[in-house]
Amino acid sequence: MKIIIINGPNLNLLGKRENDIYGDETFNDFFEKLQQKYPKIELAQFQSNIEGELIDKIQETGYSFDGIILNAAAYTHTSVAIGDAVRAIKTPVVEVHISNTFSREDFRHKSYIAPNAKGIIVGFGLQSYELALQSFLK
Ligand code: DQA
């Protein structure tokens, strides 16, 4: 089974960025542990701060991978184009957020991804990604 985690803008700063909200762990450390815990799953990861690069990666993996775990970060709340890309592909997408976006500012309550996602997982810290991964194991 091939699953890719696609992370949007500023998620390259995990471990350094607003630690009270996003925690102390870097994404690479977390990703390494996740791959060790699920050795049978072929895990890939991609991060970009650029909207078009995220769309390119969604298109590129959206017909061959078994699942996409997508944290589009701030683009979640603004990007019609990423929402359309998720709708266009065949691979199921689970939307994740580290923080509980619904307990934060109103502008974070809107998601252009959610209507086209298989499901959404928000608010469990980095564990949100693991819960999304488990959803593909069924
Ligand atoms: C986030 C929530 C977004 O609102 C924010 O812009 C992010 C991270 C999260 O994982 O909690 O950058 O997607």
Tab-separated table of N, CA and C and ligand atoms in Angstrom:
chain	number	residue	atom	x	y	z
A	1	MET	N	0.843	-1.204	0.000
A	1	MET	CA	0.000	0.000	0.000
A	1	MET	C	0.883	1.261	0.000
A	2	LYS	N	0.573	2.168	-0.907
A	2	LYS	CA	1.371	3.402	-1.035
A	2	LYS	C	0.554	4.607	-0.581
A	3	ILE	N	1.073	5.277	0.437
A	3	ILE	CA	0.379	6.452	0.986
A	3	ILE	C	1.355	7.630	0.983
A	4	ILE	N	0.872	8.782	0.569
A	4	ILE	CA	1.705	9.990	0.650
A	4	ILE	C	1.083	11.014	1.593
A	5	ILE	N	1.959	11.628	2.389
A	5	ILE	CA	1.553	12.767	3.225
A	5	ILE	C	1.990	14.031	2.492
A	6	ILE	N	1.028	14.904	2.211
A	6	ILE	CA	1.331	16.171	1.541
A	6	ILE	C	1.071	17.310	2.533
A	7	ASN	N	2.114	18.069	2.805
A	7	ASN	CA	2.025	19.179	3.758
A	7	ASN	C	2.177	20.517	3.054
A	8	GLY	N	1.340	21.461	3.438
A	8	GLY	CA	1.347	22.788	2.836
A	8	GLY	C	2.230	23.785	3.579
A	9	PRO	N	1.980	25.071	3.351
A	9	PRO	CA	2.880	26.137	3.780
A	9	PRO	C	3.143	26.183	5.280
A	10	ASN	N	4.383	26.453	5.595
A	10	ASN	CA	4.894	26.658	6.959
A	10	ASN	C	5.004	25.374	7.775
A	11	LEU	N	4.556	24.254	7.221
A	11	LEU	CA	4.666	23.006	7.980
A	11	LEU	C	6.096	22.470	7.971
A	12	ASN	N	6.963	23.072	7.130
A	12	ASN	CA	8.403	22.774	7.213
A	12	ASN	C	9.001	23.337	8.496
A	13	LEU	N	8.261	24.219	9.169
A	13	LEU	CA	8.780	24.830	10.412
A	13	LEU	C	8.307	24.093	11.669
A	14	LEU	N	7.671	22.946	11.507
A	14	LEU	CA	7.203	22.218	12.697
A	14	LEU	C	8.376	21.933	13.624
A	15	GLY	N	8.141	22.121	14.909
A	15	GLY	CA	9.218	21.970	15.892
A	15	GLY	C	9.788	23.326	16.300
A	16	LYS	N	9.660	24.307	15.388
A	16	LYS	CA	10.169	25.663	15.676
A	16	LYS	C	9.039	26.664	15.757
A	17	ARG	N	7.912	26.325	15.154
A	17	ARG	CA	6.834	27.286	14.891
A	17	ARG	C	5.740	27.167	15.942
A	18	GLU	N	5.378	28.259	16.604
A	18	GLU	CA	4.244	28.286	17.535
A	18	GLU	C	4.104	26.951	18.280
A	19	ASN	N	5.132	26.652	19.059
A	19	ASN	CA	5.210	25.320	19.692
A	19	ASN	C	4.015	24.994	20.585
A	20	ASP	N	3.399	26.059	21.150
A	20	ASP	CA	2.231	25.824	22.010
A	20	ASP	C	1.074	25.237	21.200
A	21	ILE	N	1.018	25.550	19.921
A	21	ILE	CA	-0.068	25.031	19.068
A	21	ILE	C	0.364	23.762	18.347
A	22	TYR	N	1.605	23.775	17.817
A	22	TYR	CA	2.011	22.705	16.895
A	22	TYR	C	3.017	21.706	17.483
A	23	GLY	N	3.427	21.914	18.749
A	23	GLY	CA	4.315	20.948	19.391
A	23	GLY	C	5.785	21.176	19.081
A	24	ASP	N	6.630	20.294	19.628
A	24	ASP	CA	8.088	20.477	19.574
A	24	ASP	C	8.789	19.574	18.560
A	25	GLU	N	8.054	18.655	17.997
A	25	GLU	CA	8.702	17.649	17.154
A	25	GLU	C	8.801	18.129	15.705
A	26	THR	N	9.919	17.812	15.063
A	26	THR	CA	10.010	18.139	13.635
A	26	THR	C	9.222	17.098	12.855
A	27	PHE	N	8.782	17.481	11.650
A	27	PHE	CA	7.992	16.526	10.880
A	27	PHE	C	8.858	15.348	10.449
A	28	ASN	N	10.116	15.594	10.121
A	28	ASN	CA	10.973	14.486	9.681
A	28	ASN	C	11.167	13.449	10.771
A	29	ASP	N	11.336	13.890	12.025
A	29	ASP	CA	11.472	12.928	13.146
A	29	ASP	C	10.192	12.113	13.289
A	30	PHE	N	9.068	12.815	13.230
A	30	PHE	CA	7.778	12.127	13.352
A	30	PHE	C	7.604	11.130	12.202
A	31	PHE	N	7.949	11.558	10.997
A	31	PHE	CA	7.743	10.723	9.811
A	31	PHE	C	8.584	9.438	9.883
A	32	GLU	N	9.820	9.586	10.358
A	32	GLU	CA	10.708	8.426	10.482
A	32	GLU	C	10.109	7.382	11.433
A	33	LYS	N	9.588	7.874	12.574
A	33	LYS	CA	8.975	6.957	13.561
A	33	LYS	C	7.729	6.299	12.983
A	34	LEU	N	6.965	7.072	12.229
A	34	LEU	CA	5.733	6.546	11.634
A	34	LEU	C	6.068	5.419	10.649
A	35	GLN	N	7.101	5.655	9.833
A	35	GLN	CA	7.483	4.620	8.861
A	35	GLN	C	7.969	3.354	9.574
A	36	GLN	N	8.703	3.532	10.695
A	36	GLN	CA	9.177	2.364	11.450
A	36	GLN	C	8.011	1.591	12.055
A	37	LYS	N	6.989	2.323	12.488
A	37	LYS	CA	5.831	1.689	13.127
A	37	LYS	C	4.950	0.941	12.129
A	38	TYR	N	4.970	1.405	10.873
A	38	TYR	CA	4.141	0.765	9.836
A	38	TYR	C	5.036	0.338	8.661
A	39	PRO	N	5.904	-0.676	8.918
A	39	PRO	CA	6.897	-1.027	7.898
A	39	PRO	C	6.302	-1.557	6.598
A	40	LYS	N	5.086	-2.075	6.674
A	40	LYS	CA	4.496	-2.672	5.459
A	40	LYS	C	3.902	-1.625	4.521
A	41	ILE	N	3.678	-0.421	5.050
A	41	ILE	CA	3.128	0.636	4.200
A	41	ILE	C	4.280	1.420	3.589
A	42	GLU	N	4.173	1.643	2.293
A	42	GLU	CA	5.177	2.463	1.621
A	42	GLU	C	4.752	3.922	1.784
A	43	LEU	N	5.470	4.603	2.684
A	43	LEU	CA	5.087	5.986	2.987
A	43	LEU	C	5.983	6.967	2.238
A	44	ALA	N	5.363	8.019	1.726
A	44	ALA	CA	6.136	9.105	1.111
A	44	ALA	C	5.675	10.403	1.746
A	45	GLN	N	6.502	11.420	1.645
A	45	GLN	CA	6.067	12.727	2.137
A	45	GLN	C	6.530	13.825	1.181
A	46	PHE	N	5.773	14.899	1.159
A	46	PHE	CA	6.096	16.050	0.314
A	46	PHE	C	5.615	17.295	1.033
A	47	GLN	N	6.439	18.342	1.015
A	47	GLN	CA	6.016	19.611	1.614
A	47	GLN	C	6.330	20.721	0.629
A	48	SER	N	5.421	21.674	0.511
A	48	SER	CA	5.720	22.875	-0.276
A	48	SER	C	4.990	24.068	0.310
A	49	ASN	N	5.609	25.215	0.133
A	49	ASN	CA	4.972	26.481	0.521
A	49	ASN	C	4.227	27.104	-0.659
A	50	ILE	N	4.254	26.408	-1.785
A	50	ILE	CA	3.741	26.974	-3.042
A	50	ILE	C	2.484	26.212	-3.480
A	51	GLU	N	1.414	26.948	-3.652
A	51	GLU	CA	0.105	26.339	-3.960
A	51	GLU	C	0.164	25.426	-5.198
A	52	GLY	N	0.773	25.934	-6.282
A	52	GLY	CA	0.826	25.162	-7.528
A	52	GLY	C	1.614	23.868	-7.382
A	53	GLU	N	2.653	23.887	-6.546
A	53	GLU	CA	3.432	22.655	-6.347
A	53	GLU	C	2.617	21.612	-5.602
A	54	LEU	N	1.770	22.075	-4.691
A	54	LEU	CA	0.890	21.134	-3.973
A	54	LEU	C	-0.101	20.513	-4.955
A	55	ILE	N	-0.633	21.335	-5.852
A	55	ILE	CA	-1.580	20.836	-6.863
A	55	ILE	C	-0.876	19.843	-7.785
A	56	ASP	N	0.342	20.168	-8.227
A	56	ASP	CA	1.098	19.235	-9.083
A	56	ASP	C	1.270	17.892	-8.384
A	57	LYS	N	1.587	17.914	-7.089
A	57	LYS	CA	1.829	16.651	-6.363
A	57	LYS	C	0.534	15.866	-6.181
A	58	ILE	N	-0.565	16.581	-5.944
A	58	ILE	CA	-1.869	15.908	-5.818
A	58	ILE	C	-2.217	15.224	-7.146
A	59	GLN	N	-1.993	15.938	-8.256
A	59	GLN	CA	-2.278	15.354	-9.576
A	59	GLN	C	-1.362	14.165	-9.867
A	60	GLU	N	-0.081	14.323	-9.508
A	60	GLU	CA	0.927	13.298	-9.820
A	60	GLU	C	0.663	11.993	-9.067
A	61	THR	N	0.189	12.092	-7.829
A	61	THR	CA	-0.001	10.889	-7.008
A	61	THR	C	-1.464	10.441	-7.002
A	62	GLY	N	-2.332	11.254	-7.557
A	62	GLY	CA	-3.772	11.057	-7.397
A	62	GLY	C	-4.399	9.965	-8.236
A	63	TYR	N	-3.575	9.284	-9.053
A	63	TYR	CA	-4.101	8.159	-9.840
A	63	TYR	C	-3.325	6.878	-9.557
A	64	SER	N	-2.232	6.966	-8.774
A	64	SER	CA	-1.398	5.780	-8.566
A	64	SER	C	-1.278	5.392	-7.099
A	65	PHE	N	-1.370	6.348	-6.176
A	65	PHE	CA	-1.244	6.017	-4.756
A	65	PHE	C	-2.576	5.503	-4.221
A	66	ASP	N	-2.495	4.788	-3.085
A	66	ASP	CA	-3.718	4.253	-2.461
A	66	ASP	C	-4.383	5.273	-1.554
A	67	GLY	N	-3.631	6.260	-1.115
A	67	GLY	CA	-4.219	7.273	-0.250
A	67	GLY	C	-3.339	8.499	-0.174
A	68	ILE	N	-3.978	9.633	0.025
A	68	ILE	CA	-3.264	10.896	0.257
A	68	ILE	C	-3.738	11.447	1.590
A	69	ILE	N	-2.776	11.766	2.455
A	69	ILE	CA	-3.072	12.460	3.711
A	69	ILE	C	-2.649	13.906	3.481
A	70	LEU	N	-3.611	14.808	3.496
A	70	LEU	CA	-3.334	16.184	3.075
A	70	LEU	C	-3.567	17.174	4.210
A	71	ASN	N	-2.475	17.855	4.578
A	71	ASN	CA	-2.607	19.024	5.448
A	71	ASN	C	-2.217	20.223	4.595
A	72	ALA	N	-3.213	20.876	4.015
A	72	ALA	CA	-2.943	22.010	3.122
A	72	ALA	C	-2.673	23.285	3.919
A	73	ALA	N	-2.628	23.160	5.257
A	73	ALA	CA	-2.325	24.295	6.138
A	73	ALA	C	-3.226	25.485	5.781
A	74	ALA	N	-2.674	26.689	5.692
A	74	ALA	CA	-3.522	27.873	5.484
A	74	ALA	C	-4.274	27.831	4.153
A	75	TYR	N	-3.726	27.110	3.152
A	75	TYR	CA	-4.439	27.006	1.863
A	75	TYR	C	-5.772	26.274	1.994
A	76	THR	N	-5.915	25.481	3.057
A	76	THR	CA	-7.196	24.809	3.323
A	76	THR	C	-8.343	25.800	3.283
A	77	HIS	N	-8.060	26.977	3.857
A	77	HIS	CA	-9.123	27.957	4.084
A	77	HIS	C	-9.308	28.928	2.919
A	78	THR	N	-8.437	28.825	1.903
A	78	THR	CA	-8.461	29.817	0.812
A	78	THR	C	-8.481	29.218	-0.586
A	79	SER	N	-8.027	27.966	-0.733
A	79	SER	CA	-7.691	27.511	-2.085
A	79	SER	C	-8.789	26.695	-2.768
A	80	VAL	N	-9.529	27.382	-3.643
A	80	VAL	CA	-10.495	26.688	-4.506
A	80	VAL	C	-9.733	25.696	-5.394
A	81	ALA	N	-8.526	26.081	-5.822
A	81	ALA	CA	-7.765	25.246	-6.763
A	81	ALA	C	-7.326	23.924	-6.127
A	82	ILE	N	-6.922	23.946	-4.872
A	82	ILE	CA	-6.546	22.677	-4.219
A	82	ILE	C	-7.800	21.827	-3.995
A	83	GLY	N	-8.898	22.475	-3.632
A	83	GLY	CA	-10.167	21.748	-3.490
A	83	GLY	C	-10.559	21.064	-4.798
A	84	ASP	N	-10.397	21.779	-5.913
A	84	ASP	CA	-10.719	21.200	-7.225
A	84	ASP	C	-9.803	20.026	-7.561
A	85	ALA	N	-8.523	20.153	-7.210
A	85	ALA	CA	-7.567	19.071	-7.489
A	85	ALA	C	-7.967	17.809	-6.727
A	86	VAL	N	-8.381	17.982	-5.481
A	86	VAL	CA	-8.797	16.836	-4.661
A	86	VAL	C	-10.037	16.179	-5.277
A	87	ARG	N	-10.905	17.008	-5.819
A	87	ARG	CA	-12.112	16.476	-6.453
A	87	ARG	C	-11.793	15.743	-7.774
A	88	ALA	N	-10.731	16.218	-8.443
A	88	ALA	CA	-10.419	15.689	-9.782
A	88	ALA	C	-9.816	14.291	-9.763
A	89	ILE	N	-9.103	13.949	-8.705
A	89	ILE	CA	-8.304	12.711	-8.711
A	89	ILE	C	-9.127	11.506	-8.266
A	90	LYS	N	-8.499	10.321	-8.421
A	90	LYS	CA	-9.171	9.066	-8.037
A	90	LYS	C	-8.784	8.617	-6.626
A	91	THR	N	-7.551	8.918	-6.218
A	91	THR	CA	-7.052	8.480	-4.909
A	91	THR	C	-7.817	9.175	-3.779
A	92	PRO	N	-8.296	8.411	-2.790
A	92	PRO	CA	-8.982	9.059	-1.674
A	92	PRO	C	-8.052	9.943	-0.839
A	93	VAL	N	-8.598	11.066	-0.396
A	93	VAL	CA	-7.825	12.045	0.381
A	93	VAL	C	-8.438	12.164	1.774
A	94	VAL	N	-7.593	12.070	2.793
A	94	VAL	CA	-8.039	12.396	4.149
A	94	VAL	C	-7.390	13.729	4.532
A	95	GLU	N	-8.219	14.689	4.892
A	95	GLU	CA	-7.731	16.012	5.323
A	95	GLU	C	-7.339	15.933	6.790
A	96	VAL	N	-6.167	16.434	7.122
A	96	VAL	CA	-5.763	16.459	8.534
A	96	VAL	C	-5.305	17.859	8.944
A	97	HIS	N	-5.481	18.123	10.234
A	97	HIS	CA	-4.905	19.312	10.854
A	97	HIS	C	-4.363	18.926	12.219
A	98	ILE	N	-3.250	19.527	12.547
A	98	ILE	CA	-2.595	19.265	13.831
A	98	ILE	C	-3.420	19.894	14.949
A	99	SER	N	-3.780	21.147	14.743
A	99	SER	CA	-4.573	21.867	15.747
A	99	SER	C	-6.061	21.654	15.475
A	100	ASN	N	-6.873	21.948	16.463
A	100	ASN	CA	-8.323	21.907	16.266
A	100	ASN	C	-8.744	23.238	15.638
A	101	THR	N	-8.854	23.229	14.343
A	101	THR	CA	-9.127	24.463	13.601
A	101	THR	C	-10.471	25.079	14.016
A	102	PHE	N	-11.363	24.253	14.530
A	102	PHE	CA	-12.689	24.762	14.930
A	102	PHE	C	-12.670	25.485	16.272
A	103	SER	N	-11.595	25.318	17.022
A	103	SER	CA	-11.499	26.053	18.288
A	103	SER	C	-10.671	27.329	18.120
A	104	ARG	N	-10.290	27.629	16.863
A	104	ARG	CA	-9.446	28.800	16.589
A	104	ARG	C	-10.267	29.866	15.849
A	105	GLU	N	-9.588	30.782	15.178
A	105	GLU	CA	-10.282	31.909	14.526
A	105	GLU	C	-11.321	31.399	13.525
A	106	ASP	N	-12.343	32.230	13.305
A	106	ASP	CA	-13.435	31.863	12.382
A	106	ASP	C	-12.929	31.499	10.983
A	107	PHE	N	-11.890	32.227	10.498
A	107	PHE	CA	-11.451	31.957	9.123
A	107	PHE	C	-10.873	30.557	8.967
A	108	ARG	N	-10.518	29.913	10.100
A	108	ARG	CA	-10.005	28.536	10.019
A	108	ARG	C	-11.122	27.497	10.027
A	109	HIS	N	-12.344	27.944	10.152
A	109	HIS	CA	-13.469	26.989	10.185
A	109	HIS	C	-13.871	26.551	8.781
A	110	LYS	N	-13.483	27.366	7.788
A	110	LYS	CA	-13.831	27.062	6.399
A	110	LYS	C	-12.768	26.149	5.800
A	111	SER	N	-13.208	25.082	5.093
A	111	SER	CA	-12.263	24.242	4.358
A	111	SER	C	-12.765	24.020	2.936
A	112	TYR	N	-11.879	24.306	1.956
A	112	TYR	CA	-12.201	24.003	0.560
A	112	TYR	C	-11.867	22.543	0.223
A	113	ILE	N	-11.192	21.858	1.152
A	113	ILE	CA	-10.805	20.461	0.907
A	113	ILE	C	-11.914	19.514	1.383
A	114	ALA	N	-12.468	19.826	2.553
A	114	ALA	CA	-13.364	18.885	3.245
A	114	ALA	C	-14.506	18.343	2.384
A	115	PRO	N	-15.191	19.169	1.564
A	115	PRO	CA	-16.310	18.612	0.797
A	115	PRO	C	-15.895	17.504	-0.174
A	116	ASN	N	-14.601	17.510	-0.554
A	116	ASN	CA	-14.117	16.531	-1.525
A	116	ASN	C	-13.248	15.452	-0.880
A	117	ALA	N	-13.100	15.520	0.435
A	117	ALA	CA	-12.262	14.544	1.141
A	117	ALA	C	-13.098	13.341	1.555
A	118	LYS	N	-12.380	12.226	1.779
A	118	LYS	CA	-13.060	11.025	2.285
A	118	LYS	C	-13.468	11.263	3.734
A	119	GLY	N	-12.614	11.959	4.461
A	119	GLY	CA	-12.899	12.286	5.854
A	119	GLY	C	-11.911	13.316	6.341
A	120	ILE	N	-12.142	13.823	7.541
A	120	ILE	CA	-11.217	14.814	8.094
A	120	ILE	C	-10.870	14.445	9.543
A	121	ILE	N	-9.631	14.718	9.908
A	121	ILE	CA	-9.166	14.461	11.274
A	121	ILE	C	-8.454	15.717	11.754
A	122	VAL	N	-8.960	16.326	12.797
A	122	VAL	CA	-8.378	17.583	13.266
A	122	VAL	C	-8.157	17.552	14.775
A	123	GLY	N	-7.057	18.176	15.195
A	123	GLY	CA	-6.917	18.503	16.607
A	123	GLY	C	-6.157	17.513	17.468
A	124	PHE	N	-5.555	16.483	16.873
A	124	PHE	CA	-4.859	15.476	17.685
A	124	PHE	C	-3.345	15.617	17.634
A	125	GLY	N	-2.868	16.809	17.322
A	125	GLY	CA	-1.420	16.986	17.191
A	125	GLY	C	-0.929	16.166	15.999
A	126	LEU	N	0.334	15.762	16.061
A	126	LEU	CA	0.870	14.964	14.948
A	126	LEU	C	0.174	13.616	14.829
A	127	GLN	N	-0.459	13.194	15.916
A	127	GLN	CA	-1.210	11.921	15.882
A	127	GLN	C	-2.334	11.964	14.835
A	128	SER	N	-2.780	13.164	14.464
A	128	SER	CA	-3.798	13.271	13.402
A	128	SER	C	-3.350	12.514	12.142
A	129	TYR	N	-2.031	12.605	11.830
A	129	TYR	CA	-1.535	11.923	10.623
A	129	TYR	C	-1.611	10.401	10.781
A	130	GLU	N	-1.310	9.933	11.988
A	130	GLU	CA	-1.347	8.480	12.214
A	130	GLU	C	-2.784	7.960	12.145
A	131	LEU	N	-3.704	8.730	12.702
A	131	LEU	CA	-5.109	8.323	12.661
A	131	LEU	C	-5.595	8.269	11.204
A	132	ALA	N	-5.134	9.222	10.409
A	132	ALA	CA	-5.498	9.221	8.982
A	132	ALA	C	-4.923	7.979	8.297
A	133	LEU	N	-3.686	7.657	8.645
A	133	LEU	CA	-3.038	6.476	8.059
A	133	LEU	C	-3.832	5.216	8.403
A	134	GLN	N	-4.239	5.127	9.658
A	134	GLN	CA	-5.001	3.950	10.091
A	134	GLN	C	-6.318	3.839	9.335
A	135	SER	N	-6.877	4.972	8.938
A	135	SER	CA	-8.159	4.925	8.228
A	135	SER	C	-8.016	4.224	6.870
A	136	PHE	N	-6.784	4.215	6.315
A	136	PHE	CA	-6.566	3.541	5.034
A	136	PHE	C	-6.316	2.037	5.201
A	137	LEU	N	-6.106	1.593	6.435
A	137	LEU	CA	-5.780	0.184	6.653
A	137	LEU	C	-7.010	-0.711	6.639
A	138	LYS	N	-8.169	-0.115	6.681
A	138	LYS	CA	-9.443	-0.873	6.724
A	138	LYS	C	-9.676	-1.582	5.397
B	1	DQA	C1	-3.057	23.739	10.288
B	1	DQA	C2	-4.194	24.706	10.640
B	1	DQA	C3	-4.225	25.871	9.667
B	1	DQA	O1	-5.281	26.760	10.007
B	1	DQA	C4	-2.921	26.649	9.736
B	1	DQA	O2	-2.915	27.677	8.778
B	1	DQA	C5	-1.728	25.771	9.586
B	1	DQA	C6	-1.720	24.455	10.214
B	1	DQA	C7	-2.942	22.603	11.318
B	1	DQA	O3	-2.375	21.575	10.956
B	1	DQA	O4	-3.373	22.744	12.463
B	1	DQA	O5	-0.723	26.173	9.029
B	1	DQA	O6	-3.348	23.159	9.027
